[in-house]
C-alpha cells in the first residue's frame, strides 16, 4: 500500500482528481477560496508531507502535465486570431497600456521589496513577478536575482489576480471586456487568462495578448530600468 502511494501514476491521478474536485466545488458554491490552483497546492503539499514523498518523486508524475502545458499555450492563439481585427484597430491604446503595465509591475515589485527591507538580490527577483514563469525566471537570471523567489512570487501574483482581480476591476468601474482581459493577463499571466476564459472568448483573447506583450516588454525593459532604481 505504501508503494502505491508513491507511484507516479497514482500521484498524477491524485493531482488531476483534486484539481477537478476543486473546480466542481467552486462552480457549485461560487466560493472564492475554492480556487482550484490554491486548493490543489495546499492539499498536495499536505499529502506529500504526510507520506514523506520527496519533490523529485512527485516531479516524475508532474512532468506529464508539464509536457502538455507547452503545446496547450498554442491554443491561446485561437481567440487572438478570432479577434485579430478588433485588436489591430486598437494597437495604440494596447501598446500604451502594456508599456504602463510592464513598467508598473517592475517598479512596484522592486520598490515594495526594498520598502520592506529586502536585500538587493531579493528585490531584483521581484522585478518580473507579473510575467509568466518561464520568461520571469530567465529575466531574473539575467539580472542576478534568485529564480526560486521569482517562481514563488509569480504564483502569488497569479493567485491574487485569479482570486480577486476581476472583482477589483469591476469595483473600479472597469467593464470593457478588452480592458478587463488585458489587465488580468498583464498582472496575473496564465491565471488571469483562466479567469477571463470563464467570462468570454473575447476577454480571454485580450488576456492572452496581455500575457504575451507583458512578457516581451518586461524582458526588454528590465535591463534598462533596473539601473535607474538603485537596487
CSV table of C-alpha atoms in Angstrom, one decimal, residues 56-147:
chain,number,residue,atom,x,y,z
A,56,UNK,CA,11.7,14.5,-7.1
A,57,UNK,CA,9.3,11.6,-6.8
A,58,UNK,CA,6.3,13.9,-7.4
A,59,UNK,CA,8.0,15.6,-10.3
A,60,UNK,CA,8.1,12.2,-12.1
A,61,UNK,CA,4.3,12.4,-12.2
A,62,UNK,CA,4.0,16.1,-12.7
A,63,UNK,CA,6.3,16.1,-15.8
A,64,UNK,CA,3.4,14.6,-17.8
A,65,UNK,CA,1.3,17.7,-17.0
A,66,UNK,CA,4.3,20.0,-17.6
A,67,UNK,CA,4.8,18.4,-21.0
A,68,UNK,CA,1.3,19.2,-22.2
A,69,UNK,CA,1.3,22.7,-20.8
A,70,UNK,CA,3.7,23.8,-23.5
A,71,UNK,CA,1.6,22.8,-26.6
A,72,UNK,CA,-1.5,24.0,-24.7
A,73,UNK,CA,-0.2,27.5,-24.8
A,74,UNK,CA,-0.6,27.4,-28.6
A,75,UNK,CA,-4.4,27.2,-28.0
A,76,UNK,CA,-4.3,30.8,-26.8
A,77,UNK,CA,-3.7,31.8,-30.4
A,78,UNK,CA,-7.3,30.8,-31.3
A,79,UNK,CA,-9.2,33.6,-29.5
A,80,UNK,CA,-6.4,36.0,-30.6
A,81,UNK,CA,-7.0,35.1,-34.2
A,82,UNK,CA,-10.7,35.4,-33.9
A,83,UNK,CA,-10.4,38.9,-32.5
A,84,UNK,CA,-7.5,40.0,-34.7
A,85,UNK,CA,-9.3,42.8,-36.5
A,86,UNK,CA,-10.5,44.4,-33.3
A,87,UNK,CA,-7.0,44.1,-31.7
A,88,UNK,CA,-5.3,45.7,-34.7
A,89,UNK,CA,-7.8,48.6,-34.7
A,90,UNK,CA,-6.7,49.3,-31.1
A,91,UNK,CA,-3.0,48.8,-31.4
A,92,UNK,CA,-2.0,52.3,-30.0
A,93,UNK,CA,-4.0,52.1,-26.7
A,94,UNK,CA,-3.0,48.4,-26.3
A,95,UNK,CA,0.8,49.2,-26.6
A,96,UNK,CA,0.5,52.3,-24.4
A,97,UNK,CA,-1.4,50.4,-21.7
A,98,UNK,CA,1.1,47.5,-21.9
A,99,UNK,CA,4.0,49.8,-21.6
A,100,UNK,CA,2.5,51.4,-18.5
A,101,UNK,CA,1.6,48.0,-17.0
A,102,UNK,CA,5.0,46.5,-17.6
A,103,UNK,CA,6.8,49.5,-16.0
A,104,UNK,CA,4.4,49.4,-13.1
A,105,UNK,CA,5.0,45.7,-12.5
A,106,UNK,CA,8.8,46.2,-12.5
A,107,UNK,CA,8.9,49.3,-10.3
A,108,UNK,CA,6.3,48.2,-7.7
A,109,UNK,CA,7.9,44.8,-7.3
A,110,UNK,CA,11.4,46.1,-6.7
A,111,UNK,CA,10.4,49.1,-4.5
A,112,UNK,CA,7.9,47.1,-2.4
A,113,UNK,CA,10.7,44.6,-1.6
A,114,UNK,CA,13.1,47.5,-0.8
A,115,UNK,CA,10.5,49.2,1.4
A,116,UNK,CA,10.1,46.0,3.4
A,117,UNK,CA,13.9,45.9,3.9
A,118,UNK,CA,14.7,43.1,1.5
A,119,UNK,CA,18.3,42.6,0.2
A,120,UNK,CA,19.1,43.8,-3.3
A,121,UNK,CA,19.1,40.2,-4.7
A,122,UNK,CA,15.6,39.6,-3.4
A,123,UNK,CA,14.4,42.9,-4.7
A,124,UNK,CA,15.7,42.0,-8.2
A,125,UNK,CA,13.9,38.7,-8.0
A,126,UNK,CA,10.5,40.6,-7.8
A,127,UNK,CA,11.1,42.7,-10.9
A,128,UNK,CA,9.4,40.1,-13.2
A,129,UNK,CA,6.7,39.0,-10.7
A,130,UNK,CA,3.8,39.7,-13.2
A,131,UNK,CA,5.4,37.7,-16.1
A,132,UNK,CA,4.7,34.1,-16.9
A,133,UNK,CA,7.2,31.8,-15.1
A,134,UNK,CA,9.4,30.6,-18.0
A,135,UNK,CA,10.1,34.2,-19.1
A,136,UNK,CA,10.3,35.5,-15.5
A,137,UNK,CA,12.9,33.0,-14.4
A,138,UNK,CA,15.1,33.8,-17.4
A,139,UNK,CA,14.8,37.6,-16.7
A,140,UNK,CA,15.8,37.0,-13.0
A,141,UNK,CA,18.8,35.0,-14.0
A,142,UNK,CA,20.0,37.7,-16.4
A,143,UNK,CA,19.9,40.4,-13.7
A,144,UNK,CA,21.4,38.4,-10.8
A,145,UNK,CA,18.2,37.6,-8.9
A,146,UNK,CA,17.0,34.3,-7.3
A,147,UNK,CA,14.9,32.2,-9.6
